[in-house]
Short mmCIF file of C-alpha atoms in Angstrom, two decimals:
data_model
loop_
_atom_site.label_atom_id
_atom_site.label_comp_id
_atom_site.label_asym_id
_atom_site.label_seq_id
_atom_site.Cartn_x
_atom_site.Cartn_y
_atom_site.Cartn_z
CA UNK A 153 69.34 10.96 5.82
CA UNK A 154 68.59 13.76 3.04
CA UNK A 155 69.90 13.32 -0.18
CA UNK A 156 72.35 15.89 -0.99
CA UNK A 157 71.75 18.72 -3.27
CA UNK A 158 73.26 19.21 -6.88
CA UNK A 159 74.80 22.63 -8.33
CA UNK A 160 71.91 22.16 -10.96
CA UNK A 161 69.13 24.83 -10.24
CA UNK A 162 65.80 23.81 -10.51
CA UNK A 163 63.68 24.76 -13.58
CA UNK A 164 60.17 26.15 -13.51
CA UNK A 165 58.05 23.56 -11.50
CA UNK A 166 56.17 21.65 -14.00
CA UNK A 167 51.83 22.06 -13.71
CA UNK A 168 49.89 21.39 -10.15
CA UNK A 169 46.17 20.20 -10.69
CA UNK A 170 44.22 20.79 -7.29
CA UNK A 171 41.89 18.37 -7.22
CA UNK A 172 38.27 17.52 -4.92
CA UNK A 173 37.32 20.93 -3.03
CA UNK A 174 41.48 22.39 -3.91
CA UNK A 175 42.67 20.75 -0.81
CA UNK A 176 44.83 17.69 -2.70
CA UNK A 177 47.55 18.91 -5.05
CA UNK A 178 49.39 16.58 -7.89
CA UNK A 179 51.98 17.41 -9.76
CA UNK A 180 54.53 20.57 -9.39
CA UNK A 181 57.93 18.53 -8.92
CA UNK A 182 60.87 20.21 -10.30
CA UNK A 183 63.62 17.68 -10.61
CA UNK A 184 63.33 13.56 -11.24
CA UNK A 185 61.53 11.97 -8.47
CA UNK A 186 62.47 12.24 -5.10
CA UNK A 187 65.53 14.13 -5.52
CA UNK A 188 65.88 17.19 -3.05
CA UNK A 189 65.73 19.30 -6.04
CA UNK A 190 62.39 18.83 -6.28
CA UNK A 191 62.01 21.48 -4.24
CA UNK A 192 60.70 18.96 -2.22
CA UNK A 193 57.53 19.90 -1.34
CA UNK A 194 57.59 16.63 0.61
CA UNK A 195 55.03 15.61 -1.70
CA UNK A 196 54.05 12.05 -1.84
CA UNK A 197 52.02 10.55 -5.16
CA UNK A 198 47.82 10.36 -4.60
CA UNK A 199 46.12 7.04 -4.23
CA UNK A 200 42.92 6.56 -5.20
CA UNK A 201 41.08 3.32 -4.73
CA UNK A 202 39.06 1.81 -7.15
CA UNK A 203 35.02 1.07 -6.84
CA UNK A 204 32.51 0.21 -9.65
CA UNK A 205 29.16 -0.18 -10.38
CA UNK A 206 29.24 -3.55 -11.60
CA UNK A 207 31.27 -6.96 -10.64
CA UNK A 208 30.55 -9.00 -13.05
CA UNK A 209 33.98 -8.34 -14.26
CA UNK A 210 36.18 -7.57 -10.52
CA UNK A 211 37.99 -10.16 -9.26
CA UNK A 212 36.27 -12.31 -6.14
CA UNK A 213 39.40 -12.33 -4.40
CA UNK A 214 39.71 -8.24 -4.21
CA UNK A 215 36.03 -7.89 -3.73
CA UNK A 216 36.07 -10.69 -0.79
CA UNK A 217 38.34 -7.68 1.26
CA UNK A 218 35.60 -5.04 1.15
CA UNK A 219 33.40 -6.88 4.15
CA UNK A 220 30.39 -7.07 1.82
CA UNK A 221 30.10 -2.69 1.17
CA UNK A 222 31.80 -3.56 -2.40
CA UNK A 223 27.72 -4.13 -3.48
CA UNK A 224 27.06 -0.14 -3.27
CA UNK A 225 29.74 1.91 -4.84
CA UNK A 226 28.77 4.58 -2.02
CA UNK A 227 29.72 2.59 0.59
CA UNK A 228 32.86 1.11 -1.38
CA UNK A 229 34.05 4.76 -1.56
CA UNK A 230 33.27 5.73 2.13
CA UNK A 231 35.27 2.62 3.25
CA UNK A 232 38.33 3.79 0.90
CA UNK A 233 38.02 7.29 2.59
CA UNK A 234 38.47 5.24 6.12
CA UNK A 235 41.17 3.14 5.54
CA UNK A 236 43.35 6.35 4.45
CA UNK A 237 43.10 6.52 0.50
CA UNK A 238 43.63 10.19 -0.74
CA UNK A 239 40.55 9.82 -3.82
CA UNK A 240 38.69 7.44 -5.27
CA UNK A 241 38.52 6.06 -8.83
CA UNK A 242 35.00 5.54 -10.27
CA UNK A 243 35.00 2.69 -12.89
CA UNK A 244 31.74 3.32 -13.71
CA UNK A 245 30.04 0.80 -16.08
CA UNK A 246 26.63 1.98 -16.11
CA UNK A 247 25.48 5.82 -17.13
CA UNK A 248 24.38 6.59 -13.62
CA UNK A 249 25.80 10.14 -13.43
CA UNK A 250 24.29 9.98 -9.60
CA UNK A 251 26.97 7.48 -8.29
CA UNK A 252 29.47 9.98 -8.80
CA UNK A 253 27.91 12.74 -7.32
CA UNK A 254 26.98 10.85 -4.24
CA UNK A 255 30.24 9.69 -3.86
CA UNK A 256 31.52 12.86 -4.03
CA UNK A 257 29.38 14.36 -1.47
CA UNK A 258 29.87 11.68 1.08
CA UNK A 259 33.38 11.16 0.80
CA UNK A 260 34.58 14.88 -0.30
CA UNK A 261 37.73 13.19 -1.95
CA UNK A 262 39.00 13.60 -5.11
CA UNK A 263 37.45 11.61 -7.85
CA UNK A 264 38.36 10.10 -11.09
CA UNK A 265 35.62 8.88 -13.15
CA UNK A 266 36.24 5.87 -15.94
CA UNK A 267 33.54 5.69 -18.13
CA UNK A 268 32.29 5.85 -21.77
CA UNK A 269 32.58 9.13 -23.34
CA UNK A 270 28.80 9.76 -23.25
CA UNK A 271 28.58 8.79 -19.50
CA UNK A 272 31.59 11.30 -19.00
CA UNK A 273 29.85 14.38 -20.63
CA UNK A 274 26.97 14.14 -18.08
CA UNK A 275 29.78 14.61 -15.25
CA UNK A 276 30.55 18.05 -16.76
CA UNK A 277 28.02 19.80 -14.03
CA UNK A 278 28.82 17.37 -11.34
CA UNK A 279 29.45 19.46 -7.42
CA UNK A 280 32.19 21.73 -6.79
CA UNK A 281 34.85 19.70 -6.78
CA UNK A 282 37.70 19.10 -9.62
CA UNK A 283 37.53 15.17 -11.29
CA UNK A 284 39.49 13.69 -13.56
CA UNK A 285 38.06 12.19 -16.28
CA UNK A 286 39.51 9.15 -17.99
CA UNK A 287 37.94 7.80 -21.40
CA UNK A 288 37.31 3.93 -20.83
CA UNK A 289 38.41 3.05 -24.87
CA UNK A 290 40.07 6.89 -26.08
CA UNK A 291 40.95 10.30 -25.12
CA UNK A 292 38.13 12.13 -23.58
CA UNK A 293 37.63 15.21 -25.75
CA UNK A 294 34.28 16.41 -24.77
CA UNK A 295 33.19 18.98 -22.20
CA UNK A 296 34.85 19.06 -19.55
CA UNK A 297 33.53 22.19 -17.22
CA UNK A 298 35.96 22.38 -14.31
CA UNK A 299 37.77 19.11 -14.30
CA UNK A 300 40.73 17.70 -15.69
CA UNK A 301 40.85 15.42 -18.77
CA UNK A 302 43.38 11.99 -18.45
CA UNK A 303 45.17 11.75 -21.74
CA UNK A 304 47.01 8.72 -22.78
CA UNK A 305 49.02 7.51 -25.38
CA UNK A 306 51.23 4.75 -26.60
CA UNK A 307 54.38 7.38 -26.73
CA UNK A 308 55.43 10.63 -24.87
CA UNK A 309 54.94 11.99 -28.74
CA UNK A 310 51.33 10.70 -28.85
CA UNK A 311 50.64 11.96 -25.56
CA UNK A 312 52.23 15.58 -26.44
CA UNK A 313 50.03 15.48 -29.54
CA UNK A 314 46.77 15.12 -27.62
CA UNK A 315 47.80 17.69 -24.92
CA UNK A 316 48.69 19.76 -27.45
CA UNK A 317 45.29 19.66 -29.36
CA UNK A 318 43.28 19.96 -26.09
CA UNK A 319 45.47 23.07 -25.09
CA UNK A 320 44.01 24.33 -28.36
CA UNK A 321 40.85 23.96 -27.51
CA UNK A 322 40.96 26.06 -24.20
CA UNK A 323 41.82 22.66 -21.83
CA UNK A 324 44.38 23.47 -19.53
CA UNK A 325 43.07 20.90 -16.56
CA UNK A 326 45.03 17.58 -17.97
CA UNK A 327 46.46 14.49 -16.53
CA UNK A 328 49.04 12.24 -18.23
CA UNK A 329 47.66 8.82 -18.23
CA UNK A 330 50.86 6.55 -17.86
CA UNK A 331 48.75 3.29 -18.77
CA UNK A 332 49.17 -0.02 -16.75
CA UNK A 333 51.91 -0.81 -13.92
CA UNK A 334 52.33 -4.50 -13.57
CA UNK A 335 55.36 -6.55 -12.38
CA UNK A 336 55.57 -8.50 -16.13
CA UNK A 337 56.63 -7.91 -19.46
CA UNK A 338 55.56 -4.67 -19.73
CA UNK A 339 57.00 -3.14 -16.97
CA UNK A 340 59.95 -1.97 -18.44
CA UNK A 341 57.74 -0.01 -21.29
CA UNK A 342 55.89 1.65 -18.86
CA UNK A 343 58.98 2.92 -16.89
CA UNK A 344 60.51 4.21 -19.99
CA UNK A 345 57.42 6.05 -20.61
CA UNK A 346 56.98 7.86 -17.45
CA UNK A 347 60.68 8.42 -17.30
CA UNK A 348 60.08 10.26 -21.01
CA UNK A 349 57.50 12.08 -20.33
CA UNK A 350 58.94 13.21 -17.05
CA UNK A 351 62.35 14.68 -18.92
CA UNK A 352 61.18 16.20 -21.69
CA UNK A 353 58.78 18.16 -19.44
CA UNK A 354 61.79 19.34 -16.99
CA UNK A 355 63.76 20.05 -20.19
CA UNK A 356 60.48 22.47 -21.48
CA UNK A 357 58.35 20.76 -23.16
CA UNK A 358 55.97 22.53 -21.90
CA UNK A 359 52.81 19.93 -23.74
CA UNK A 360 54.14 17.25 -21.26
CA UNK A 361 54.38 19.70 -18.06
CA UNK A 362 51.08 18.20 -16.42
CA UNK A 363 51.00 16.00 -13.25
CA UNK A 364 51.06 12.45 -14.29
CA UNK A 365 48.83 9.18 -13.29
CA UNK A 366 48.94 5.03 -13.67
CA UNK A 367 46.24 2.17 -12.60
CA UNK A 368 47.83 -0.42 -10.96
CA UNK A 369 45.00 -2.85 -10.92
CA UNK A 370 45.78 -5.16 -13.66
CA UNK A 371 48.15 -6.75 -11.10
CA UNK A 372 45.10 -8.52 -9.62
CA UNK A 373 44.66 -10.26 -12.89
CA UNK A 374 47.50 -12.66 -12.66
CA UNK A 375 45.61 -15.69 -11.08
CA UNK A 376 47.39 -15.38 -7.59
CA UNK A 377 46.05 -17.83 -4.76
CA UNK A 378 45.05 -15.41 -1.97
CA UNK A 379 44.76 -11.65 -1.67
CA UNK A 380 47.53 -11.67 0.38
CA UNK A 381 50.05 -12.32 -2.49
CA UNK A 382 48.47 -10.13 -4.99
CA UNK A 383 48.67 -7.45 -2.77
CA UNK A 384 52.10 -7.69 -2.34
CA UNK A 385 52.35 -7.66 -6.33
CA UNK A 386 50.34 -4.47 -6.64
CA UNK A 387 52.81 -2.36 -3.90
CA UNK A 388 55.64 -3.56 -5.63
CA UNK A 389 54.39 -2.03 -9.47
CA UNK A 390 53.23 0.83 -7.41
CA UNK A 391 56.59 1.69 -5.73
CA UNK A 392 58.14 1.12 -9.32
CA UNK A 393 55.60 3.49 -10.63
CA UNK A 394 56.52 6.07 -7.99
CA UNK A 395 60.07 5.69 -8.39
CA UNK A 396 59.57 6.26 -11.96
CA UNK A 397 57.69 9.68 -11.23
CA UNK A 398 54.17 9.14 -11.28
CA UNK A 399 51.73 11.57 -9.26
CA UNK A 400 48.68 9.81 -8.76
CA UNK A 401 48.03 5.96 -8.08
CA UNK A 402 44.83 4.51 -9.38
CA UNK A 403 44.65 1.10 -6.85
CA UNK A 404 42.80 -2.19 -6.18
CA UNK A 405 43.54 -3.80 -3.36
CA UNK A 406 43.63 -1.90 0.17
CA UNK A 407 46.62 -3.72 1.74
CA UNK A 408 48.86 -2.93 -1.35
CA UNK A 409 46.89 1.00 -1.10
CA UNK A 410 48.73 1.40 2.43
CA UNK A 411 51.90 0.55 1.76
CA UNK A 412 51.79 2.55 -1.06
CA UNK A 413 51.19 5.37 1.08
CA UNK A 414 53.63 4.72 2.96
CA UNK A 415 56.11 3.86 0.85
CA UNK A 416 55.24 7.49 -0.47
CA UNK A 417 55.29 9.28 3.11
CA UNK A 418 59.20 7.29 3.00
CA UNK A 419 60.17 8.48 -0.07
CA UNK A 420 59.29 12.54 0.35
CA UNK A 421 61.02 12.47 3.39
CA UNK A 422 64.33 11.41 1.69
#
């Protein structure tokens, strides 16, 4: 059943980012999620699955449902790519620029890169394809070429700040980064955010009018027994971070990646 219309007209859509080779869009809603006033584009949020270059720090229990490929990053991607994920999110601990551009030409997904700000600057000539690139400790402000730049902040007037500066500097490729989704205490925080950011935008502010993104990965560091039950965490915070408005998905564990997708496929046909 479609939800009914409202005499409200829609306001400009808010910003689209096409990202990888222009053939994933994010962003563009205009209307609170999921409401046919979006103008529905039947657009479900991105997921990207996460892959990095070094596990001393990745939970056993995630890395155990890989079947071994989570030892070469490459390989980690491809498998995302298989089991349906719409990008890929690099968190790449090392400065070897080359990961990310093999990924990208194997997997010709969209790619977000976390890394060190130094690490990020070598990405600037990376392919043809549009990244997103997400400072591991600040705000990314260094060259960018032609891919987007996450921003985060711990207020929708922190974050409209730092868009603001980097619009000033000739940066129009930017991505609101929402922070952490987890079902705890914080939850509530980071609902209130995105729900912020995602008004004042529809009600012209136009610093906040970019597609928005979260990581739902912390949800893995909760000490669950099996994979099984953490997955089932990590969907929930992931539907909560939909419902809430979010356009791209940053995600651990593959299981929780599907029904995310899913959930998401549900949702935009509302």
């Amino acid at each position: 059943m479609r939800l009914p219309k409202t005499s409200r007209r829609p306001c400009a859509p808010l910003k689209e980012l096409y990202l990888g080779r222009g053939d994933y869009v994010a962003g563009g809603a205009q209307s609170l999620p999921f409401l046919d006033l979006d103008g529905a584009r039947r657009r479900r949020p991105l997921v990207f699955g996460q892959v990095t270059d070094d596990l001393n720090t990745y939970p056993e229990l995630a890395a155990d449902m890989f079947s071994g490929r989570q030892t070469d990053p490459v390989e980690w991607a491809v498998m995302w790519k298989e089991i349906g994920a719409d990008g890929v999110c690099i968190d790449l601990r090392s400065d070897d620029a080359d990961i990310v551009r093999r990924i990208c030409d194997r997997t010709r997904l969209p790619v977000a890169v976390i890394a060190d700000a130094d690490a990020l600057a070598r990405m600037s000539d990376i392919g043809d394809s549009t990244m997103v690139l997400i400072g591991r400790d600040s705000v990314y402000d260094g060259p960018s070429g032609c891919h987007a730049v996450a921003v985060g902040g711990e207020t929708a007037d922190d974050i409209s700040g730092r868009c603001s500066a980097l619009e000033s500097e000739g940066i129009d490729n930017i991505v609101i980064d929402l922070g952490g989704f987890a079902v705890d205490g914080t939850l509530e925080d980071r609902i209130a955010l995105a729900e912020e950011v995602r008004r004042r935008a529809l009600s012209e502010d136009a610093t906040l009018r970019h597609p928005t993104m979260c990581s739902t990965v912390c949800c893995w560091d909760g000490g669950f027994p099996d994979a099984r039950v953490a997955s089932m965490w990590e969907a929930e915070a992931a539907l909560t971070a939909m419902l809430a408005g979010t356009d791209i998905l940053i995600m651990r564990g593959p299981g929780a990646a599907d029904m995310a997708r899913v959930y998401g496929e549900e949702l935009a046909d509302l």
